[in-house]
């Protein structure tokens, strides 16, 4: 039996006891018995809400701590632009050397290296590009 099933059974037992007391005590105590039972239901709801809030606060703190430890992107637009310019300027002699020494395969290897260096630069500046998305779920159940 899970925690929620045990609590539901306990709540049913409380309701049964309240109804039994109502039968024994009569209508004069009906209001007090109902108030007592509703107070127990309120306590159960308050406990479930408190657990959920604590869990979400802990998740938020964990996320904040992770974000604080994550490396910050220090590249400005100018640094990225400069890297692109240098890459293109170096592409000309690298293409000539690769093509002159090894023909088309040399040219392809030179450009594969140029593209690879630029891809690494983009990924380094934007690590979130290749991270998977994490879904969060929020159950409507009282118990976590």
PDB file of N, CA and C in Angstrom, residues 15-116:
ATOM      1  N   UNK A  15     -13.667   9.476   8.602  1.00  0.00           N
ATOM      2  CA  UNK A  15     -15.030   9.794   8.178  1.00  0.00           C
ATOM      3  C   UNK A  15     -16.013   8.793   8.778  1.00  0.00           C
ATOM      4  N   UNK A  16     -15.656   7.529   8.747  1.00  0.00           N
ATOM      5  CA  UNK A  16     -16.517   6.496   9.317  1.00  0.00           C
ATOM      6  C   UNK A  16     -16.715   6.742  10.822  1.00  0.00           C
ATOM      7  N   UNK A  17     -15.631   7.102  11.518  1.00  0.00           N
ATOM      8  CA  UNK A  17     -15.734   7.373  12.954  1.00  0.00           C
ATOM      9  C   UNK A  17     -16.618   8.587  13.212  1.00  0.00           C
ATOM     10  N   UNK A  18     -16.500   9.603  12.356  1.00  0.00           N
ATOM     11  CA  UNK A  18     -17.335  10.799  12.525  1.00  0.00           C
ATOM     12  C   UNK A  18     -18.809  10.469  12.313  1.00  0.00           C
ATOM     13  N   UNK A  19     -19.086   9.645  11.298  1.00  0.00           N
ATOM     14  CA  UNK A  19     -20.479   9.257  11.044  1.00  0.00           C
ATOM     15  C   UNK A  19     -21.031   8.400  12.184  1.00  0.00           C
ATOM     16  N   UNK A  20     -20.207   7.527  12.704  1.00  0.00           N
ATOM     17  CA  UNK A  20     -20.621   6.675  13.824  1.00  0.00           C
ATOM     18  C   UNK A  20     -20.918   7.532  15.060  1.00  0.00           C
ATOM     19  N   UNK A  21     -20.030   8.528  15.310  1.00  0.00           N
ATOM     20  CA  UNK A  21     -20.251   9.428  16.456  1.00  0.00           C
ATOM     21  C   UNK A  21     -21.525  10.232  16.243  1.00  0.00           C
ATOM     22  N   UNK A  22     -21.832  10.623  15.026  1.00  0.00           N
ATOM     23  CA  UNK A  22     -23.049  11.385  14.719  1.00  0.00           C
ATOM     24  C   UNK A  22     -24.281  10.531  15.039  1.00  0.00           C
ATOM     25  N   UNK A  23     -24.211   9.250  14.682  1.00  0.00           N
ATOM     26  CA  UNK A  23     -25.342   8.364  14.967  1.00  0.00           C
ATOM     27  C   UNK A  23     -25.551   8.214  16.471  1.00  0.00           C
ATOM     28  N   UNK A  24     -24.444   8.115  17.201  1.00  0.00           N
ATOM     29  CA  UNK A  24     -24.547   7.905  18.648  1.00  0.00           C
ATOM     30  C   UNK A  24     -24.927   9.176  19.392  1.00  0.00           C
ATOM     31  N   UNK A  25     -24.405  10.332  18.962  1.00  0.00           N
ATOM     32  CA  UNK A  25     -24.624  11.575  19.698  1.00  0.00           C
ATOM     33  C   UNK A  25     -25.850  12.343  19.216  1.00  0.00           C
ATOM     34  N   UNK A  26     -26.275  12.102  17.996  1.00  0.00           N
ATOM     35  CA  UNK A  26     -27.455  12.779  17.479  1.00  0.00           C
ATOM     36  C   UNK A  26     -27.110  14.057  16.733  1.00  0.00           C
ATOM     37  N   UNK A  27     -28.170  14.721  16.282  1.00  0.00           N
ATOM     38  CA  UNK A  27     -28.018  15.914  15.448  1.00  0.00           C
ATOM     39  C   UNK A  27     -27.425  17.102  16.202  1.00  0.00           C
ATOM     40  N   UNK A  28     -27.498  17.116  17.512  1.00  0.00           N
ATOM     41  CA  UNK A  28     -26.976  18.246  18.287  1.00  0.00           C
ATOM     42  C   UNK A  28     -25.468  18.441  18.078  1.00  0.00           C
ATOM     43  N   UNK A  29     -24.748  17.378  17.825  1.00  0.00           N
ATOM     44  CA  UNK A  29     -23.290  17.445  17.676  1.00  0.00           C
ATOM     45  C   UNK A  29     -22.838  17.369  16.212  1.00  0.00           C
ATOM     46  N   UNK A  30     -23.786  17.368  15.284  1.00  0.00           N
ATOM     47  CA  UNK A  30     -23.458  17.214  13.874  1.00  0.00           C
ATOM     48  C   UNK A  30     -22.499  18.298  13.386  1.00  0.00           C
ATOM     49  N   UNK A  31     -22.771  19.544  13.723  1.00  0.00           N
ATOM     50  CA  UNK A  31     -21.932  20.655  13.281  1.00  0.00           C
ATOM     51  C   UNK A  31     -20.497  20.519  13.808  1.00  0.00           C
ATOM     52  N   UNK A  32     -20.357  20.159  15.077  1.00  0.00           N
ATOM     53  CA  UNK A  32     -19.027  19.997  15.672  1.00  0.00           C
ATOM     54  C   UNK A  32     -18.283  18.825  15.024  1.00  0.00           C
ATOM     55  N   UNK A  33     -18.984  17.743  14.729  1.00  0.00           N
ATOM     56  CA  UNK A  33     -18.349  16.590  14.095  1.00  0.00           C
ATOM     57  C   UNK A  33     -17.891  16.925  12.668  1.00  0.00           C
ATOM     58  N   UNK A  34     -18.727  17.643  11.950  1.00  0.00           N
ATOM     59  CA  UNK A  34     -18.363  18.050  10.586  1.00  0.00           C
ATOM     60  C   UNK A  34     -17.154  18.976  10.624  1.00  0.00           C
ATOM     61  N   UNK A  35     -17.168  19.948  11.541  1.00  0.00           N
ATOM     62  CA  UNK A  35     -16.033  20.871  11.672  1.00  0.00           C
ATOM     63  C   UNK A  35     -14.743  20.112  11.998  1.00  0.00           C
ATOM     64  N   UNK A  36     -14.831  19.140  12.874  1.00  0.00           N
ATOM     65  CA  UNK A  36     -13.664  18.351  13.255  1.00  0.00           C
ATOM     66  C   UNK A  36     -13.120  17.571  12.057  1.00  0.00           C
ATOM     67  N   UNK A  37     -14.018  16.950  11.299  1.00  0.00           N
ATOM     68  CA  UNK A  37     -13.585  16.195  10.129  1.00  0.00           C
ATOM     69  C   UNK A  37     -12.971  17.122   9.074  1.00  0.00           C
ATOM     70  N   UNK A  38     -13.601  18.266   8.837  1.00  0.00           N
ATOM     71  CA  UNK A  38     -13.076  19.206   7.849  1.00  0.00           C
ATOM     72  C   UNK A  38     -11.719  19.768   8.281  1.00  0.00           C
ATOM     73  N   UNK A  39     -11.508  19.933   9.572  1.00  0.00           N
ATOM     74  CA  UNK A  39     -10.212  20.378  10.076  1.00  0.00           C
ATOM     75  C   UNK A  39      -9.122  19.348   9.725  1.00  0.00           C
ATOM     76  N   UNK A  40      -9.456  18.067   9.845  1.00  0.00           N
ATOM     77  CA  UNK A  40      -8.490  17.017   9.499  1.00  0.00           C
ATOM     78  C   UNK A  40      -8.199  17.018   7.991  1.00  0.00           C
ATOM     79  N   UNK A  41      -9.226  17.247   7.184  1.00  0.00           N
ATOM     80  CA  UNK A  41      -9.024  17.334   5.732  1.00  0.00           C
ATOM     81  C   UNK A  41      -8.151  18.550   5.407  1.00  0.00           C
ATOM     82  N   UNK A  42      -8.418  19.689   6.063  1.00  0.00           N
ATOM     83  CA  UNK A  42      -7.599  20.888   5.850  1.00  0.00           C
ATOM     84  C   UNK A  42      -6.141  20.631   6.210  1.00  0.00           C
ATOM     85  N   UNK A  43      -5.907  19.943   7.308  1.00  0.00           N
ATOM     86  CA  UNK A  43      -4.535  19.626   7.712  1.00  0.00           C
ATOM     87  C   UNK A  43      -3.854  18.748   6.666  1.00  0.00           C
ATOM     88  N   UNK A  44      -4.601  17.800   6.119  1.00  0.00           N
ATOM     89  CA  UNK A  44      -4.049  16.919   5.082  1.00  0.00           C
ATOM     90  C   UNK A  44      -3.681  17.732   3.842  1.00  0.00           C
ATOM     91  N   UNK A  45      -4.565  18.632   3.432  1.00  0.00           N
ATOM     92  CA  UNK A  45      -4.295  19.469   2.261  1.00  0.00           C
ATOM     93  C   UNK A  45      -3.104  20.390   2.536  1.00  0.00           C
ATOM     94  N   UNK A  46      -3.086  21.016   3.716  1.00  0.00           N
ATOM     95  CA  UNK A  46      -1.966  21.898   4.071  1.00  0.00           C
ATOM     96  C   UNK A  46      -0.639  21.147   4.034  1.00  0.00           C
ATOM     97  N   UNK A  47      -0.619  19.928   4.538  1.00  0.00           N
ATOM     98  CA  UNK A  47       0.607  19.131   4.525  1.00  0.00           C
ATOM     99  C   UNK A  47       1.062  18.825   3.107  1.00  0.00           C
ATOM    100  N   UNK A  48       0.102  18.476   2.234  1.00  0.00           N
ATOM    101  CA  UNK A  48       0.448  18.164   0.842  1.00  0.00           C
ATOM    102  C   UNK A  48       0.975  19.406   0.123  1.00  0.00           C
ATOM    103  N   UNK A  49       0.345  20.543   0.351  1.00  0.00           N
ATOM    104  CA  UNK A  49       0.787  21.788  -0.275  1.00  0.00           C
ATOM    105  C   UNK A  49       2.179  22.165   0.241  1.00  0.00           C
ATOM    106  N   UNK A  50       2.385  22.015   1.534  1.00  0.00           N
ATOM    107  CA  UNK A  50       3.694  22.336   2.116  1.00  0.00           C
ATOM    108  C   UNK A  50       4.791  21.449   1.525  1.00  0.00           C
ATOM    109  N   UNK A  51       4.517  20.163   1.361  1.00  0.00           N
ATOM    110  CA  UNK A  51       5.503  19.258   0.758  1.00  0.00           C
ATOM    111  C   UNK A  51       5.800  19.667  -0.683  1.00  0.00           C
ATOM    112  N   UNK A  52       4.767  20.009  -1.419  1.00  0.00           N
ATOM    113  CA  UNK A  52       4.954  20.404  -2.817  1.00  0.00           C
ATOM    114  C   UNK A  52       5.761  21.697  -2.910  1.00  0.00           C
ATOM    115  N   UNK A  53       5.449  22.666  -2.054  1.00  0.00           N
ATOM    116  CA  UNK A  53       6.185  23.931  -2.074  1.00  0.00           C
ATOM    117  C   UNK A  53       7.653  23.696  -1.708  1.00  0.00           C
ATOM    118  N   UNK A  54       7.897  22.865  -0.689  1.00  0.00           N
ATOM    119  CA  UNK A  54       9.280  22.559  -0.305  1.00  0.00           C
ATOM    120  C   UNK A  54      10.028  21.883  -1.448  1.00  0.00           C
ATOM    121  N   UNK A  55       9.366  20.953  -2.133  1.00  0.00           N
ATOM    122  CA  UNK A  55      10.005  20.261  -3.252  1.00  0.00           C
ATOM    123  C   UNK A  55      10.339  21.242  -4.376  1.00  0.00           C
ATOM    124  N   UNK A  56       9.390  22.122  -4.711  1.00  0.00           N
ATOM    125  CA  UNK A  56       9.638  23.074  -5.785  1.00  0.00           C
ATOM    126  C   UNK A  56      10.721  24.081  -5.397  1.00  0.00           C
ATOM    127  N   UNK A  57      10.757  24.489  -4.134  1.00  0.00           N
ATOM    128  CA  UNK A  57      11.801  25.391  -3.671  1.00  0.00           C
ATOM    129  C   UNK A  57      13.168  24.715  -3.762  1.00  0.00           C
ATOM    130  N   UNK A  58      13.226  23.445  -3.364  1.00  0.00           N
ATOM    131  CA  UNK A  58      14.487  22.709  -3.451  1.00  0.00           C
ATOM    132  C   UNK A  58      14.927  22.570  -4.910  1.00  0.00           C
ATOM    133  N   UNK A  59      13.991  22.283  -5.808  1.00  0.00           N
ATOM    134  CA  UNK A  59      14.330  22.181  -7.232  1.00  0.00           C
ATOM    135  C   UNK A  59      14.833  23.518  -7.766  1.00  0.00           C
ATOM    136  N   UNK A  60      14.185  24.605  -7.342  1.00  0.00           N
ATOM    137  CA  UNK A  60      14.599  25.940  -7.773  1.00  0.00           C
ATOM    138  C   UNK A  60      16.001  26.265  -7.261  1.00  0.00           C
ATOM    139  N   UNK A  61      16.269  25.933  -6.006  1.00  0.00           N
ATOM    140  CA  UNK A  61      17.596  26.179  -5.443  1.00  0.00           C
ATOM    141  C   UNK A  61      18.652  25.337  -6.163  1.00  0.00           C
ATOM    142  N   UNK A  62      18.315  24.104  -6.484  1.00  0.00           N
ATOM    143  CA  UNK A  62      19.248  23.235  -7.191  1.00  0.00           C
ATOM    144  C   UNK A  62      19.543  23.791  -8.589  1.00  0.00           C
ATOM    145  N   UNK A  63      18.517  24.251  -9.264  1.00  0.00           N
ATOM    146  CA  UNK A  63      18.694  24.836 -10.594  1.00  0.00           C
ATOM    147  C   UNK A  63      19.537  26.102 -10.515  1.00  0.00           C
ATOM    148  N   UNK A  64      19.268  26.933  -9.517  1.00  0.00           N
ATOM    149  CA  UNK A  64      20.046  28.163  -9.346  1.00  0.00           C
ATOM    150  C   UNK A  64      21.504  27.844  -9.062  1.00  0.00           C
ATOM    151  N   UNK A  65      21.752  26.836  -8.227  1.00  0.00           N
ATOM    152  CA  UNK A  65      23.127  26.450  -7.911  1.00  0.00           C
ATOM    153  C   UNK A  65      23.836  25.925  -9.152  1.00  0.00           C
ATOM    154  N   UNK A  66      23.125  25.132  -9.960  1.00  0.00           N
ATOM    155  CA  UNK A  66      23.710  24.619 -11.202  1.00  0.00           C
ATOM    156  C   UNK A  66      24.055  25.760 -12.156  1.00  0.00           C
ATOM    157  N   UNK A  67      23.123  26.717 -12.280  1.00  0.00           N
ATOM    158  CA  UNK A  67      23.354  27.847 -13.179  1.00  0.00           C
ATOM    159  C   UNK A  67      24.520  28.705 -12.695  1.00  0.00           C
ATOM    160  N   UNK A  68      24.682  28.834 -11.374  1.00  0.00           N
ATOM    161  CA  UNK A  68      25.779  29.635 -10.833  1.00  0.00           C
ATOM    162  C   UNK A  68      27.123  28.971 -11.119  1.00  0.00           C
ATOM    163  N   UNK A  69      27.155  27.634 -11.150  1.00  0.00           N
ATOM    164  CA  UNK A  69      28.399  26.914 -11.409  1.00  0.00           C
ATOM    165  C   UNK A  69      28.710  26.822 -12.889  1.00  0.00           C
ATOM    166  N   UNK A  70      27.704  26.994 -13.744  1.00  0.00           N
ATOM    167  CA  UNK A  70      27.904  26.839 -15.191  1.00  0.00           C
ATOM    168  C   UNK A  70      28.832  27.940 -15.703  1.00  0.00           C
ATOM    169  N   UNK A  71      29.720  27.596 -16.621  1.00  0.00           N
ATOM    170  CA  UNK A  71      30.609  28.633 -17.162  1.00  0.00           C
ATOM    171  C   UNK A  71      29.805  29.662 -17.946  1.00  0.00           C
ATOM    172  N   UNK A  72      30.163  30.872 -17.767  1.00  0.00           N
ATOM    173  CA  UNK A  72      29.475  31.963 -18.456  1.00  0.00           C
ATOM    174  C   UNK A  72      30.139  32.213 -19.807  1.00  0.00           C
ATOM    175  N   UNK A  73      29.323  32.539 -20.786  1.00  0.00           N
ATOM    176  CA  UNK A  73      29.856  32.872 -22.101  1.00  0.00           C
ATOM    177  C   UNK A  73      30.501  34.252 -22.010  1.00  0.00           C
ATOM    178  N   UNK A  74      31.789  34.322 -22.304  1.00  0.00           N
ATOM    179  CA  UNK A  74      32.506  35.591 -22.193  1.00  0.00           C
ATOM    180  C   UNK A  74      32.704  36.251 -23.543  1.00  0.00           C
ATOM    181  N   UNK A  75      32.297  35.571 -24.598  1.00  0.00           N
ATOM    182  CA  UNK A  75      32.490  36.133 -25.931  1.00  0.00           C
ATOM    183  C   UNK A  75      31.527  37.274 -26.183  1.00  0.00           C
ATOM    184  N   UNK A  76      32.061  38.358 -26.665  1.00  0.00           N
ATOM    185  CA  UNK A  76      31.198  39.454 -27.091  1.00  0.00           C
ATOM    186  C   UNK A  76      30.971  39.309 -28.601  1.00  0.00           C
ATOM    187  N   UNK A  77      30.111  40.134 -29.133  1.00  0.00           N
ATOM    188  CA  UNK A  77      29.854  40.082 -30.562  1.00  0.00           C
ATOM    189  C   UNK A  77      31.138  40.365 -31.335  1.00  0.00           C
ATOM    190  N   UNK A  78      31.939  41.278 -30.833  1.00  0.00           N
ATOM    191  CA  UNK A  78      33.188  41.641 -31.500  1.00  0.00           C
ATOM    192  C   UNK A  78      34.165  40.479 -31.559  1.00  0.00           C
ATOM    193  N   UNK A  79      34.245  39.701 -30.481  1.00  0.00           N
ATOM    194  CA  UNK A  79      35.143  38.547 -30.474  1.00  0.00           C
ATOM    195  C   UNK A  79      34.698  37.512 -31.500  1.00  0.00           C
ATOM    196  N   UNK A  80      33.393  37.268 -31.576  1.00  0.00           N
ATOM    197  CA  UNK A  80      32.886  36.300 -32.555  1.00  0.00           C
ATOM    198  C   UNK A  80      33.128  36.790 -33.984  1.00  0.00           C
ATOM    199  N   UNK A  81      32.894  38.087 -34.210  1.00  0.00           N
ATOM    200  CA  UNK A  81      33.110  38.666 -35.535  1.00  0.00           C
ATOM    201  C   UNK A  81      34.589  38.573 -35.904  1.00  0.00           C
ATOM    202  N   UNK A  82      35.456  38.899 -34.957  1.00  0.00           N
ATOM    203  CA  UNK A  82      36.897  38.826 -35.199  1.00  0.00           C
ATOM    204  C   UNK A  82      37.343  37.406 -35.521  1.00  0.00           C
ATOM    205  N   UNK A  83      36.789  36.437 -34.799  1.00  0.00           N
ATOM    206  CA  UNK A  83      37.133  35.036 -35.059  1.00  0.00           C
ATOM    207  C   UNK A  83      36.721  34.647 -36.470  1.00  0.00           C
ATOM    208  N   UNK A  84      35.545  35.088 -36.890  1.00  0.00           N
ATOM    209  CA  UNK A  84      35.075  34.790 -38.246  1.00  0.00           C
ATOM    210  C   UNK A  84      35.961  35.418 -39.309  1.00  0.00           C
ATOM    211  N   UNK A  85      36.388  36.656 -39.087  1.00  0.00           N
ATOM    212  CA  UNK A  85      37.269  37.345 -40.056  1.00  0.00           C
ATOM    213  C   UNK A  85      38.607  36.614 -40.158  1.00  0.00           C
ATOM    214  N   UNK A  86      39.201  36.301 -38.997  1.00  0.00           N
ATOM    215  CA  UNK A  86      40.490  35.601 -38.999  1.00  0.00           C
ATOM    216  C   UNK A  86      40.343  34.245 -39.684  1.00  0.00           C
ATOM    217  N   UNK A  87      39.248  33.574 -39.432  1.00  0.00           N
ATOM    218  CA  UNK A  87      39.008  32.272 -40.048  1.00  0.00           C
ATOM    219  C   UNK A  87      38.961  32.393 -41.572  1.00  0.00           C
ATOM    220  N   UNK A  88      38.278  33.403 -42.056  1.00  0.00           N
ATOM    221  CA  UNK A  88      38.170  33.581 -43.512  1.00  0.00           C
ATOM    222  C   UNK A  88      39.514  33.999 -44.134  1.00  0.00           C
ATOM    223  N   UNK A  89      40.251  34.864 -43.410  1.00  0.00           N
ATOM    224  CA  UNK A  89      41.554  35.291 -43.926  1.00  0.00           C
ATOM    225  C   UNK A  89      42.503  34.095 -44.020  1.00  0.00           C
ATOM    226  N   UNK A  90      42.498  33.237 -43.006  1.00  0.00           N
ATOM    227  CA  UNK A  90      43.366  32.060 -43.025  1.00  0.00           C
ATOM    228  C   UNK A  90      42.871  30.990 -43.997  1.00  0.00           C
ATOM    229  N   UNK A  91      41.594  31.046 -44.367  1.00  0.00           N
ATOM    230  CA  UNK A  91      41.048  30.054 -45.285  1.00  0.00           C
ATOM    231  C   UNK A  91      41.693  30.148 -46.663  1.00  0.00           C
ATOM    232  N   UNK A  92      42.078  31.354 -47.067  1.00  0.00           N
ATOM    233  CA  UNK A  92      42.647  31.536 -48.401  1.00  0.00           C
ATOM    234  C   UNK A  92      43.981  30.793 -48.532  1.00  0.00           C
ATOM    235  N   UNK A  93      44.976  31.055 -47.653  1.00  0.00           N
ATOM    236  CA  UNK A  93      46.243  30.316 -47.831  1.00  0.00           C
ATOM    237  C   UNK A  93      46.107  28.828 -47.533  1.00  0.00           C
ATOM    238  N   UNK A  94      45.249  28.466 -46.566  1.00  0.00           N
ATOM    239  CA  UNK A  94      45.063  27.039 -46.272  1.00  0.00           C
ATOM    240  C   UNK A  94      44.459  26.311 -47.473  1.00  0.00           C
ATOM    241  N   UNK A  95      43.513  26.971 -48.152  1.00  0.00           N
ATOM    242  CA  UNK A  95      42.916  26.371 -49.348  1.00  0.00           C
ATOM    243  C   UNK A  95      43.952  26.223 -50.453  1.00  0.00           C
ATOM    244  N   UNK A  96      44.783  27.230 -50.623  1.00  0.00           N
ATOM    245  CA  UNK A  96      45.808  27.174 -51.675  1.00  0.00           C
ATOM    246  C   UNK A  96      46.824  26.069 -51.384  1.00  0.00           C
ATOM    247  N   UNK A  97      47.254  25.982 -50.118  1.00  0.00           N
ATOM    248  CA  UNK A  97      48.233  24.955 -49.771  1.00  0.00           C
ATOM    249  C   UNK A  97      47.627  23.563 -49.917  1.00  0.00           C
ATOM    250  N   UNK A  98      46.408  23.368 -49.343  1.00  0.00           N
ATOM    251  CA  UNK A  98      45.755  22.063 -49.418  1.00  0.00           C
ATOM    252  C   UNK A  98      45.482  21.651 -50.844  1.00  0.00           C
ATOM    253  N   UNK A  99      44.964  22.578 -51.655  1.00  0.00           N
ATOM    254  CA  UNK A  99      44.658  22.276 -53.049  1.00  0.00           C
ATOM    255  C   UNK A  99      45.905  22.073 -53.883  1.00  0.00           C
ATOM    256  N   UNK A 100      46.955  22.865 -53.622  1.00  0.00           N
ATOM    257  CA  UNK A 100      48.190  22.756 -54.390  1.00  0.00           C
ATOM    258  C   UNK A 100      48.957  21.484 -54.083  1.00  0.00           C
ATOM    259  N   UNK A 101      48.951  21.061 -52.835  1.00  0.00           N
ATOM    260  CA  UNK A 101      49.735  19.885 -52.455  1.00  0.00           C
ATOM    261  C   UNK A 101      48.983  18.591 -52.752  1.00  0.00           C
ATOM    262  N   UNK A 102      47.681  18.528 -52.401  1.00  0.00           N
ATOM    263  CA  UNK A 102      46.957  17.259 -52.500  1.00  0.00           C
ATOM    264  C   UNK A 102      45.748  17.330 -53.422  1.00  0.00           C
ATOM    265  N   UNK A 103      45.571  18.415 -54.132  1.00  0.00           N
ATOM    266  CA  UNK A 103      44.438  18.516 -55.051  1.00  0.00           C
ATOM    267  C   UNK A 103      43.112  18.688 -54.312  1.00  0.00           C
ATOM    268  N   UNK A 104      42.068  18.143 -54.895  1.00  0.00           N
ATOM    269  CA  UNK A 104      40.726  18.278 -54.307  1.00  0.00           C
ATOM    270  C   UNK A 104      40.625  17.673 -52.904  1.00  0.00           C
ATOM    271  N   UNK A 105      41.194  16.484 -52.653  1.00  0.00           N
ATOM    272  CA  UNK A 105      41.125  15.965 -51.271  1.00  0.00           C
ATOM    273  C   UNK A 105      41.805  16.893 -50.259  1.00  0.00           C
ATOM    274  N   UNK A 106      42.911  17.512 -50.634  1.00  0.00           N
ATOM    275  CA  UNK A 106      43.589  18.452 -49.739  1.00  0.00           C
ATOM    276  C   UNK A 106      42.742  19.673 -49.470  1.00  0.00           C
ATOM    277  N   UNK A 107      42.069  20.163 -50.522  1.00  0.00           N
ATOM    278  CA  UNK A 107      41.178  21.316 -50.370  1.00  0.00           C
ATOM    279  C   UNK A 107      40.015  20.975 -49.433  1.00  0.00           C
ATOM    280  N   UNK A 108      39.457  19.771 -49.605  1.00  0.00           N
ATOM    281  CA  UNK A 108      38.348  19.354 -48.740  1.00  0.00           C
ATOM    282  C   UNK A 108      38.789  19.207 -47.288  1.00  0.00           C
ATOM    283  N   UNK A 109      39.976  18.671 -47.065  1.00  0.00           N
ATOM    284  CA  UNK A 109      40.494  18.530 -45.694  1.00  0.00           C
ATOM    285  C   UNK A 109      40.710  19.905 -45.071  1.00  0.00           C
ATOM    286  N   UNK A 110      41.262  20.851 -45.842  1.00  0.00           N
ATOM    287  CA  UNK A 110      41.496  22.206 -45.326  1.00  0.00           C
ATOM    288  C   UNK A 110      40.165  22.850 -44.911  1.00  0.00           C
ATOM    289  N   UNK A 111      39.149  22.734 -45.763  1.00  0.00           N
ATOM    290  CA  UNK A 111      37.856  23.342 -45.434  1.00  0.00           C
ATOM    291  C   UNK A 111      37.137  22.585 -44.315  1.00  0.00           C
ATOM    292  N   UNK A 112      37.335  21.286 -44.217  1.00  0.00           N
ATOM    293  CA  UNK A 112      36.756  20.545 -43.089  1.00  0.00           C
ATOM    294  C   UNK A 112      37.353  21.053 -41.779  1.00  0.00           C
ATOM    295  N   UNK A 113      38.671  21.327 -41.781  1.00  0.00           N
ATOM    296  CA  UNK A 113      39.311  21.885 -40.594  1.00  0.00           C
ATOM    297  C   UNK A 113      38.785  23.275 -40.264  1.00  0.00           C
ATOM    298  N   UNK A 114      38.600  24.113 -41.277  1.00  0.00           N
ATOM    299  CA  UNK A 114      38.088  25.475 -41.059  1.00  0.00           C
ATOM    300  C   UNK A 114      36.680  25.422 -40.482  1.00  0.00           C
ATOM    301  N   UNK A 115      35.841  24.596 -41.094  1.00  0.00           N
ATOM    302  CA  UNK A 115      34.462  24.463 -40.600  1.00  0.00           C
ATOM    303  C   UNK A 115      34.457  23.875 -39.192  1.00  0.00           C
ATOM    304  N   UNK A 116      35.298  22.877 -38.944  1.00  0.00           N
ATOM    305  CA  UNK A 116      35.356  22.260 -37.615  1.00  0.00           C
ATOM    306  C   UNK A 116      35.743  23.243 -36.534  1.00  0.00           C
TER     307      UNK A 116
END
